Coordinates of C-alpha atoms in Angstrom, one line a residue:
M1 CA -18.3 20.6 65.0
I2 CA -18.1 21.1 61.2
I3 CA -14.5 20.6 59.9
E4 CA -13.0 21.6 56.6
M5 CA -12.1 19.1 53.9
D6 CA -8.3 19.4 54.4
L7 CA -8.7 18.6 58.1
Y8 CA -11.0 15.7 57.3
A9 CA -8.5 14.4 54.8
E10 CA -5.7 14.6 57.5
I11 CA -7.8 12.7 60.1
R12 CA -8.5 9.9 57.6
R13 CA -4.9 9.7 56.4
R14 CA -3.5 9.5 60.0
Y15 CA -6.0 7.0 61.1
L16 CA -5.4 4.7 58.2
D17 CA -1.6 5.0 58.9
G18 CA -2.3 3.5 62.3
E19 CA -2.2 6.6 64.5
S20 CA -4.4 6.5 67.6
I21 CA -7.4 8.7 68.1
R22 CA -5.8 10.3 71.2
S23 CA -2.7 11.2 69.2
I24 CA -4.6 12.6 66.2
S25 CA -6.7 14.7 68.6
K26 CA -3.6 16.1 70.3
V27 CA -1.6 16.8 67.1
L28 CA -4.5 18.4 65.2
G29 CA -6.0 20.2 68.2
I30 CA -9.5 19.0 67.9
S31 CA -11.7 16.9 70.3
R32 CA -11.5 13.1 70.4
Q33 CA -15.2 12.9 69.7
T34 CA -14.7 14.7 66.4
V35 CA -11.8 12.5 65.5
K36 CA -13.8 9.4 66.5
K37 CA -16.8 10.6 64.4
Y38 CA -14.8 11.0 61.1
C39 CA -11.8 8.7 61.3
E40 CA -13.5 5.5 60.0
G41 CA -15.3 7.3 57.2
K42 CA -18.8 6.4 58.5
C43 CA -20.0 9.9 57.9
H44 CA -18.9 13.0 55.8
P45 CA -18.6 16.6 57.0
E46 CA -20.8 17.8 54.1
A47 CA -23.6 15.3 54.8
R48 CA -26.7 16.8 56.4
K49 CA -29.6 15.2 58.0
S50 CA -32.8 15.3 55.9
Y51 CA -35.5 17.7 57.2
V52 CA -38.4 15.9 58.8
R53 CA -41.6 18.0 59.2
K54 CA -42.7 18.3 62.7
P55 CA -46.0 16.5 63.4
S56 CA -49.0 18.8 63.3
I57 CA -50.3 19.8 66.7
L58 CA -53.8 20.2 65.3
K59 CA -56.4 17.5 65.9
K60 CA -57.6 15.3 63.1
E61 CA -61.0 17.0 63.3
I62 CA -59.4 20.3 62.4
E63 CA -57.4 18.8 59.5
D64 CA -60.6 17.1 58.2
F65 CA -62.4 20.5 58.2
I66 CA -59.6 22.1 56.2
L67 CA -59.7 19.3 53.7
S68 CA -63.5 19.7 53.4
C69 CA -63.0 23.3 52.5
F70 CA -60.6 22.2 49.7
E71 CA -63.2 19.8 48.4
E72 CA -65.9 22.4 48.4
D73 CA -63.7 24.7 46.3
R74 CA -63.0 21.9 43.9
K75 CA -66.7 21.1 43.3
E76 CA -67.6 24.8 42.8
G77 CA -64.8 25.4 40.3
L78 CA -64.6 29.1 41.0
K79 CA -61.0 30.4 40.8
K80 CA -61.9 33.8 42.4
Q81 CA -64.1 32.4 45.2
R82 CA -62.0 30.0 47.1
H83 CA -61.2 29.5 50.8
T84 CA -58.1 31.4 52.0
A85 CA -56.3 30.4 55.2
K86 CA -57.9 33.4 56.9
R87 CA -61.4 32.4 55.8
I88 CA -60.8 28.9 57.0
Y89 CA -59.5 30.2 60.4
D90 CA -62.6 32.4 60.8
R91 CA -64.9 29.5 60.0
L92 CA -63.1 27.3 62.5
V93 CA -63.5 29.9 65.2
N94 CA -67.2 30.4 64.5
E95 CA -68.2 26.8 63.7
K96 CA -65.8 24.7 65.7
Q97 CA -64.9 27.1 68.6
F98 CA -61.3 26.8 67.6
Q99 CA -59.0 28.5 70.2
G100 CA -55.6 28.1 68.5
S101 CA -53.6 30.7 66.7
Y102 CA -54.1 31.8 63.1
S103 CA -50.4 31.0 62.3
S104 CA -51.0 27.4 63.1
I105 CA -53.9 27.2 60.7
R106 CA -52.0 29.1 58.0
S107 CA -49.1 26.6 58.2
A108 CA -51.6 23.7 58.2
V109 CA -53.4 25.0 55.1
R110 CA -50.1 25.4 53.3
E111 CA -48.9 21.9 54.2
L112 CA -52.2 20.2 53.4
K113 CA -52.4 21.9 50.0
E114 CA -49.0 20.6 49.2
L115 CA -49.9 17.0 50.2
H116 CA -53.4 16.9 48.6
T117 CA -53.1 19.1 45.5
S118 CA -51.2 18.2 42.3
P119 CA -48.6 20.8 41.3
T120 CA -50.1 23.4 39.0
K121 CA -47.5 22.7 36.3
S122 CA -47.6 19.0 36.4
M123 CA -48.8 17.2 33.3
V124 CA -49.8 13.6 32.6
P125 CA -47.9 12.0 29.8
L126 CA -50.3 11.2 26.9
S127 CA -50.2 8.5 24.3
Y128 CA -52.4 8.1 21.2
A129 CA -53.2 5.1 19.0
P130 CA -52.7 5.5 15.2
G131 CA -55.6 7.4 13.7
E132 CA -57.1 8.2 17.1
A133 CA -56.9 12.0 17.2
V134 CA -55.7 15.2 15.6
Q135 CA -55.1 18.4 17.4
I136 CA -55.8 21.8 15.8
D137 CA -55.2 25.4 16.8
W138 CA -54.8 29.0 15.5
G139 CA -51.8 31.2 15.7
E140 CA -50.8 34.6 14.3
A141 CA -47.9 35.7 12.1
T142 CA -46.8 38.9 10.4
L143 CA -46.5 38.6 6.6
Y144 CA -46.0 40.8 3.5
E145 CA -48.5 40.3 0.7
N146 CA -47.7 42.5 -2.4
G147 CA -45.5 44.6 -0.2
K148 CA -48.2 45.3 2.4
K149 CA -47.4 44.2 5.9
S150 CA -50.3 42.6 7.8
K151 CA -51.1 40.0 10.5
M152 CA -52.6 36.8 9.3
N153 CA -53.8 33.6 10.9
L154 CA -51.9 30.4 10.9
F155 CA -54.1 27.3 11.0
C156 CA -52.1 24.3 12.4
G157 CA -53.1 20.7 12.6
R158 CA -51.1 17.7 13.9
L159 CA -51.7 14.0 14.0
C160 CA -51.3 12.8 17.6
N161 CA -49.6 9.5 16.9
S162 CA -47.2 10.2 14.1
C163 CA -46.8 14.0 14.7
D164 CA -47.3 14.8 11.0
I165 CA -48.1 18.5 10.5
F166 CA -50.4 20.7 8.4
V167 CA -50.1 24.5 8.2
Q168 CA -52.0 27.0 6.1
V169 CA -52.5 30.8 6.3
Y170 CA -55.9 32.6 6.3
R171 CA -56.8 36.3 6.4
S172 CA -59.4 35.6 9.0
A173 CA -60.1 32.9 11.6
N174 CA -63.8 32.9 10.9
E175 CA -66.1 29.9 10.5
E176 CA -65.6 29.6 6.7
S177 CA -61.8 29.5 7.1
F178 CA -62.1 27.2 10.1
L179 CA -64.1 24.6 8.2
E180 CA -62.1 24.9 5.0
A181 CA -58.8 24.5 6.8
Q182 CA -59.9 21.3 8.4
Q183 CA -61.3 20.0 5.1
K184 CA -57.9 20.7 3.4
M185 CA -56.1 19.1 6.4
F186 CA -58.1 15.8 5.9
D187 CA -57.1 15.9 2.2
F188 CA -53.4 16.4 3.1
F189 CA -53.4 13.6 5.7
G190 CA -55.3 11.4 3.3
G191 CA -58.0 10.6 5.9
V192 CA -60.0 11.6 9.0
S193 CA -59.1 10.8 12.6
K194 CA -61.6 9.5 15.0
R195 CA -61.3 12.5 17.3
L196 CA -60.5 16.2 16.9
I197 CA -59.1 18.1 19.8
F198 CA -59.6 21.9 19.9
D199 CA -60.0 24.7 22.4
N200 CA -63.2 26.6 23.3
A201 CA -63.1 29.3 20.5
K202 CA -66.5 30.7 19.6
V203 CA -66.0 29.7 16.0
A204 CA -66.5 26.1 17.2
V205 CA -68.3 26.3 20.6
K206 CA -71.8 27.9 21.1
E207 CA -71.8 27.7 24.9
G208 CA -70.1 25.9 27.7
F209 CA -66.6 24.5 27.9
G210 CA -64.7 21.3 28.0
I211 CA -66.9 18.2 28.2
Y212 CA -69.9 20.5 28.7
A213 CA -69.3 22.5 25.5
K214 CA -72.1 22.7 22.9
P215 CA -70.7 23.0 19.3
Q216 CA -72.0 25.5 16.8
A217 CA -74.7 24.1 14.6
R218 CA -72.6 24.3 11.4
Y219 CA -69.6 22.7 13.1
L220 CA -71.7 19.9 14.4
S221 CA -73.0 19.4 10.8
F222 CA -69.4 19.3 9.5
S223 CA -68.2 16.9 12.1
S224 CA -71.2 14.6 11.5
H225 CA -70.4 14.4 7.8
Y226 CA -66.7 13.6 8.4
A227 CA -67.6 11.3 11.3
F228 CA -65.2 12.5 13.9
A229 CA -65.9 13.1 17.6
L230 CA -65.4 16.6 19.1
D231 CA -63.1 16.9 22.1
F232 CA -62.9 20.5 23.5
C233 CA -60.2 21.4 26.0
N234 CA -60.8 23.1 29.4
P235 CA -60.3 26.9 29.5
G236 CA -56.7 27.9 29.8
Q237 CA -55.4 24.3 29.6
G238 CA -53.1 24.5 26.6
N239 CA -51.3 21.4 27.8
E240 CA -54.3 19.3 26.7
K241 CA -53.3 20.0 23.1
G242 CA -49.6 20.4 23.7
L243 CA -48.5 18.9 20.3
V244 CA -50.3 21.5 18.2
E245 CA -49.3 24.3 20.7
N246 CA -45.7 23.4 20.0
L247 CA -46.4 23.3 16.2
V248 CA -47.7 26.9 16.2
G249 CA -44.4 28.1 17.6
Y250 CA -42.4 25.8 15.3
A251 CA -44.3 27.1 12.2
R252 CA -43.9 30.7 13.2
R253 CA -40.1 30.3 13.8
N254 CA -39.3 28.0 10.8
F255 CA -41.8 28.9 8.1
C256 CA -42.2 32.7 8.8
V257 CA -38.6 33.7 9.5
P258 CA -37.4 35.8 7.7
V259 CA -40.8 37.5 7.3
P260 CA -42.3 35.9 4.1
R261 CA -43.0 38.2 1.1
F262 CA -45.3 36.9 -1.6
S263 CA -47.6 38.2 -4.3
S264 CA -50.6 36.0 -3.5
L265 CA -51.8 34.0 -0.5
E266 CA -52.3 31.0 -2.7
E267 CA -48.6 31.1 -3.6
F268 CA -47.5 31.1 0.0
N269 CA -49.9 28.4 1.0
H270 CA -48.5 26.2 -1.7
L271 CA -45.0 26.8 -0.3
L272 CA -46.3 25.9 3.2
L273 CA -47.6 22.6 1.9
E274 CA -44.2 21.8 0.4
S275 CA -42.6 22.7 3.8
C276 CA -45.0 20.3 5.5
L277 CA -44.1 17.5 3.1
H278 CA -40.4 18.2 3.7
Y279 CA -41.1 18.0 7.5
R280 CA -42.8 14.6 7.0
A281 CA -39.9 13.2 4.9
T282 CA -37.0 14.4 7.1
H283 CA -38.1 15.0 10.7
K284 CA -37.8 12.8 13.7
V285 CA -39.5 13.9 16.9
E286 CA -37.4 13.6 20.0
G287 CA -38.5 10.7 22.1
R288 CA -40.2 8.8 19.3
S289 CA -38.8 5.5 18.1
H290 CA -39.2 6.2 14.4
P291 CA -39.1 9.2 12.0
V292 CA -42.3 11.0 11.2
A293 CA -42.4 9.4 7.7
V294 CA -42.5 5.9 9.1
L295 CA -45.1 6.7 11.7
Y296 CA -47.2 8.6 9.2
E297 CA -47.4 5.6 6.9
Q298 CA -48.6 3.4 9.8
E299 CA -51.1 6.0 10.9
H300 CA -52.4 6.7 7.4
Q301 CA -53.7 3.1 7.2
C302 CA -55.8 3.7 10.4
L303 CA -57.4 7.0 9.3
Q304 CA -61.1 6.9 8.3
P305 CA -61.8 7.4 4.6
I306 CA -62.8 10.9 3.3
P307 CA -66.5 10.8 2.3
P308 CA -67.2 11.2 -1.5
Y309 CA -69.5 14.2 -1.1
R310 CA -67.4 17.4 -0.5
Y311 CA -69.0 19.4 2.2
D312 CA -69.6 23.1 1.2
T313 CA -67.6 25.1 3.7
S314 CA -68.5 28.5 2.2
K315 CA -70.8 31.2 3.5
T316 CA -73.4 31.5 0.7
A317 CA -75.6 34.4 -0.4
V318 CA -77.9 35.0 -3.4
T319 CA -78.0 38.5 -4.7
K320 CA -78.4 40.7 -7.8
P321 CA -75.7 43.0 -9.2
D322 CA -76.3 46.8 -8.8
D323 CA -76.3 49.4 -11.5
F324 CA -72.5 49.5 -11.4
S325 CA -72.3 45.7 -12.1
T326 CA -71.1 44.8 -8.6
V327 CA -72.5 42.4 -6.1
R328 CA -72.3 42.9 -2.3
F329 CA -71.0 40.2 0.0
E330 CA -71.0 41.1 3.6
K331 CA -69.5 44.7 3.7
N332 CA -67.6 44.6 0.3
F333 CA -68.3 44.7 -3.4
Y334 CA -67.1 42.5 -6.3
S335 CA -67.6 43.2 -10.0
V336 CA -69.3 40.8 -12.5
P337 CA -69.7 41.1 -16.3
T338 CA -72.3 43.7 -17.2
K339 CA -74.6 41.2 -19.0
Y340 CA -75.6 39.7 -15.6
I341 CA -77.2 42.9 -14.3
G342 CA -80.7 42.1 -13.1
R343 CA -80.0 38.3 -12.7
D344 CA -79.8 36.3 -9.5
L345 CA -76.2 35.4 -8.8
T346 CA -74.8 33.0 -6.1
V347 CA -71.9 34.4 -4.0
K348 CA -69.8 31.9 -2.1
G349 CA -67.4 33.3 0.5
Y350 CA -64.5 30.9 1.4
G351 CA -61.7 31.6 3.8
N352 CA -59.4 33.4 1.3
E353 CA -61.5 33.9 -1.8
V354 CA -65.0 34.8 -3.1
I355 CA -66.5 32.8 -6.0
I356 CA -69.5 34.2 -8.0
L357 CA -71.7 31.8 -9.9
F358 CA -74.6 32.0 -12.4
E359 CA -76.8 28.9 -12.7
G360 CA -74.0 26.8 -11.2
S361 CA -71.3 28.1 -13.6
E362 CA -68.4 30.2 -12.2
I363 CA -68.3 33.7 -13.7
A364 CA -65.8 35.5 -11.4
T365 CA -63.3 34.8 -8.6
F366 CA -61.7 37.4 -6.2
P367 CA -59.4 37.4 -3.2
R368 CA -61.8 37.8 -0.2
A369 CA -61.7 41.3 1.3
Y370 CA -62.2 41.7 5.1
G371 CA -62.4 45.5 5.2
S372 CA -65.4 47.7 4.8
R373 CA -66.8 49.0 1.5
V374 CA -63.9 47.7 -0.4
T375 CA -64.7 47.3 -4.2
Q376 CA -62.7 44.9 -6.4
Y377 CA -63.0 45.3 -10.2
R378 CA -62.1 43.1 -13.2
L379 CA -61.3 45.2 -16.3
E380 CA -62.7 42.5 -18.6
H381 CA -66.1 42.8 -16.9
Y382 CA -66.6 46.4 -18.3
L383 CA -65.1 46.3 -21.8
D384 CA -68.4 45.6 -23.5
L385 CA -69.9 48.6 -21.8
L386 CA -66.9 50.8 -22.5
E387 CA -67.2 50.0 -26.3
I388 CA -70.7 51.4 -26.1
K389 CA -69.7 54.4 -23.9
P390 CA -66.1 55.1 -24.8
R391 CA -66.1 58.7 -23.6
S392 CA -66.0 57.5 -20.0
V393 CA -62.9 55.3 -20.5
F394 CA -60.3 57.6 -18.8
N395 CA -62.6 58.3 -15.8
A396 CA -63.9 54.8 -15.3
R397 CA -63.0 53.4 -11.9
P398 CA -62.5 49.8 -13.3
V399 CA -59.9 51.3 -15.6
K400 CA -58.1 53.6 -13.2
E401 CA -57.9 50.9 -10.5
T402 CA -56.8 48.0 -12.6
V403 CA -54.2 49.4 -15.1
T404 CA -51.0 51.3 -14.5
Q405 CA -50.7 55.0 -15.0
E406 CA -48.0 54.4 -17.6
L407 CA -50.6 52.6 -19.8
L408 CA -53.1 55.4 -19.3
D409 CA -50.6 58.0 -20.3
W410 CA -49.6 56.1 -23.4
G411 CA -53.2 55.5 -24.3
A412 CA -53.9 59.3 -24.2
L413 CA -51.4 59.6 -27.1
L414 CA -53.3 57.4 -29.4
P415 CA -54.7 59.4 -32.4
G416 CA -58.0 57.6 -32.3
G417 CA -58.9 59.0 -28.9
N418 CA -61.2 57.2 -26.5
R419 CA -62.2 54.4 -28.9
E420 CA -58.6 53.6 -29.6
M421 CA -58.0 53.5 -25.8
V422 CA -60.8 50.9 -25.4
K423 CA -59.2 48.8 -28.1
L424 CA -55.9 49.1 -26.3
L425 CA -57.5 47.8 -23.1
R426 CA -59.0 44.9 -25.0
L427 CA -55.5 44.0 -26.1
C428 CA -54.3 44.2 -22.4
V429 CA -57.0 41.8 -21.4
D430 CA -56.2 39.4 -24.2
Y431 CA -52.4 39.5 -24.1
G432 CA -51.5 41.0 -20.7
E433 CA -50.6 44.5 -19.8
E434 CA -46.9 43.6 -19.3
R435 CA -46.6 42.4 -22.9
I436 CA -48.4 45.5 -24.3
L437 CA -46.0 47.8 -22.3
S438 CA -43.0 45.9 -23.6
I439 CA -44.2 46.8 -27.2
K440 CA -44.4 50.4 -26.1
H441 CA -40.7 50.3 -25.3
R442 CA -39.9 48.8 -28.7
I443 CA -41.7 51.4 -30.8
P444 CA -39.3 54.2 -31.8
P445 CA -40.1 57.4 -30.0
H446 CA -40.6 59.5 -33.2
I447 CA -43.5 57.2 -34.3
V448 CA -47.0 58.0 -33.2
P449 CA -48.4 54.8 -31.8
T450 CA -51.7 53.3 -33.1
V451 CA -53.5 50.1 -32.2
D452 CA -52.7 48.7 -35.6
I453 CA -49.0 49.2 -35.1
I454 CA -49.3 47.5 -31.7
R455 CA -51.2 44.6 -33.3
S456 CA -48.4 44.2 -35.9
Y457 CA -45.9 43.7 -33.1
L458 CA -48.2 41.1 -31.5
H459 CA -48.4 39.1 -34.8
E460 CA -44.8 39.2 -35.7
P461 CA -43.8 35.9 -37.3
S462 CA -41.8 33.8 -34.8
E463 CA -38.3 32.8 -35.7
T464 CA -38.2 29.1 -36.5
Q465 CA -35.2 26.9 -36.8
V466 CA -34.8 25.7 -40.4
I467 CA -33.8 22.1 -40.8
Y468 CA -31.8 21.4 -44.0
L469 CA -32.2 17.9 -45.4
N470 CA -29.6 16.1 -47.5
Q471 CA -30.9 16.1 -51.1
E472 CA -28.7 13.2 -52.1
I473 CA -30.8 10.3 -50.9
P474 CA -29.3 6.9 -51.8
I475 CA -31.6 4.6 -53.9
L476 CA -31.2 0.9 -53.9
Q477 CA -31.5 -0.7 -57.3
T478 CA -33.8 -3.7 -57.3
D479 CA -33.8 -6.6 -59.9
L480 CA -37.5 -7.1 -60.9
T481 CA -36.9 -9.9 -63.4
K482 CA -37.5 -12.6 -60.8
Y483 CA -41.0 -11.3 -60.2
D484 CA -41.6 -11.4 -64.0
R485 CA -40.5 -15.0 -64.2
K486 CA -42.7 -15.9 -61.3
C487 CA -45.7 -14.3 -62.8
G488 CA -45.0 -15.7 -66.3
V489 CA -44.3 -12.3 -67.9
A490 CA -42.0 -12.4 -70.9
A491 CA -39.1 -10.1 -70.7
H492 CA -39.0 -7.4 -73.4
E493 CA -35.8 -7.1 -75.3

């Protein structure tokens, strides 16, 4: 019989006051067995016996067969081709002449799985020595660059011992970005860890997975130069790099909320590095005995030194400019000065920029485009040609796509026509379009602008602060007769 708490309290109070079991039973109207059970407080009405699983009625031979099926599944490693309880039952009937019920096998399979299989969500606590490993991963975030909304790729790296972090943004998660990001990560941490833990993305893995993964040839070359071992995770096992998985979410929530707005990716990446340094200086990871700053200083001493030769992470191509003075890299075009037409140029594509070189000297740099048939121009690359062919100035794509409509409209008012417009563009290159337009707003509206007038505003004498000196400078009178006496010179009367 289960009794309520108030009745249990009454039994205990009466018994402690010296009342007999018979009397308590009679007064409260419950059986003496119930009173006897609870009066001394040896048990509690809410206490329940723990459930004990009934022993299996199956023979050990049957259980061993079920376990052998589990082992066979484990060796094959095929998630979609594993033994079900029904399949095990069918095999028992056919191979072992089992005559029991399917329900008994189903119950046995469930119980044996619970006993011999680790829970799917269980994780082994991990610990890393200083300098032993770094975990890296990619994430995505929505950002605004020059007012344009787009999804970009967050590269995240985290030292496993100190939990120090590194975060940068790339337009693409391609091989060039992948290698460049790691190189910058090593620079930021001030050294290289002995192991690098990553997943099985194709940018790093050619074939296989986990311990059987074969790295891409370029990544193997990169890791050999920086002398770190490659440690690839098993498919779908994000817990094997849980530190950096957490960092991806942390970076998205803390560095990308509210949605960042910036004029250049370089500007935002600089802010991200400052945020990482602030994290290092102020953060303390829960469960760690010291702040990140203290642990990083210890781990920094254990990192391997960065090799003196800087590995070239770019994708490189050698090409010649076309008749429009542009070079093609992958699916897009970039302008170069017209004097390089017909010459062999080297184009290096990095994660976020394209650098063009002639005989080892840099001649142009552009933000890397990832679209198709996108052409980027630099106005200064075409000025020499426009001075020779000024009639094309107002229809030239390098002009129309690099200067504002306001400047074009103002240039059309110049009395010198196209040649004057070319001179105006030269001033824009030399002094900046913003400054030239500020002069436009200063010239009185009734005056017809000319390039000479604009130059006069550019060469205005700057106002300097005049420093007035005191003309009354005190002069000390010196008696020189003692020098005359010393040198034997007679004094003149």
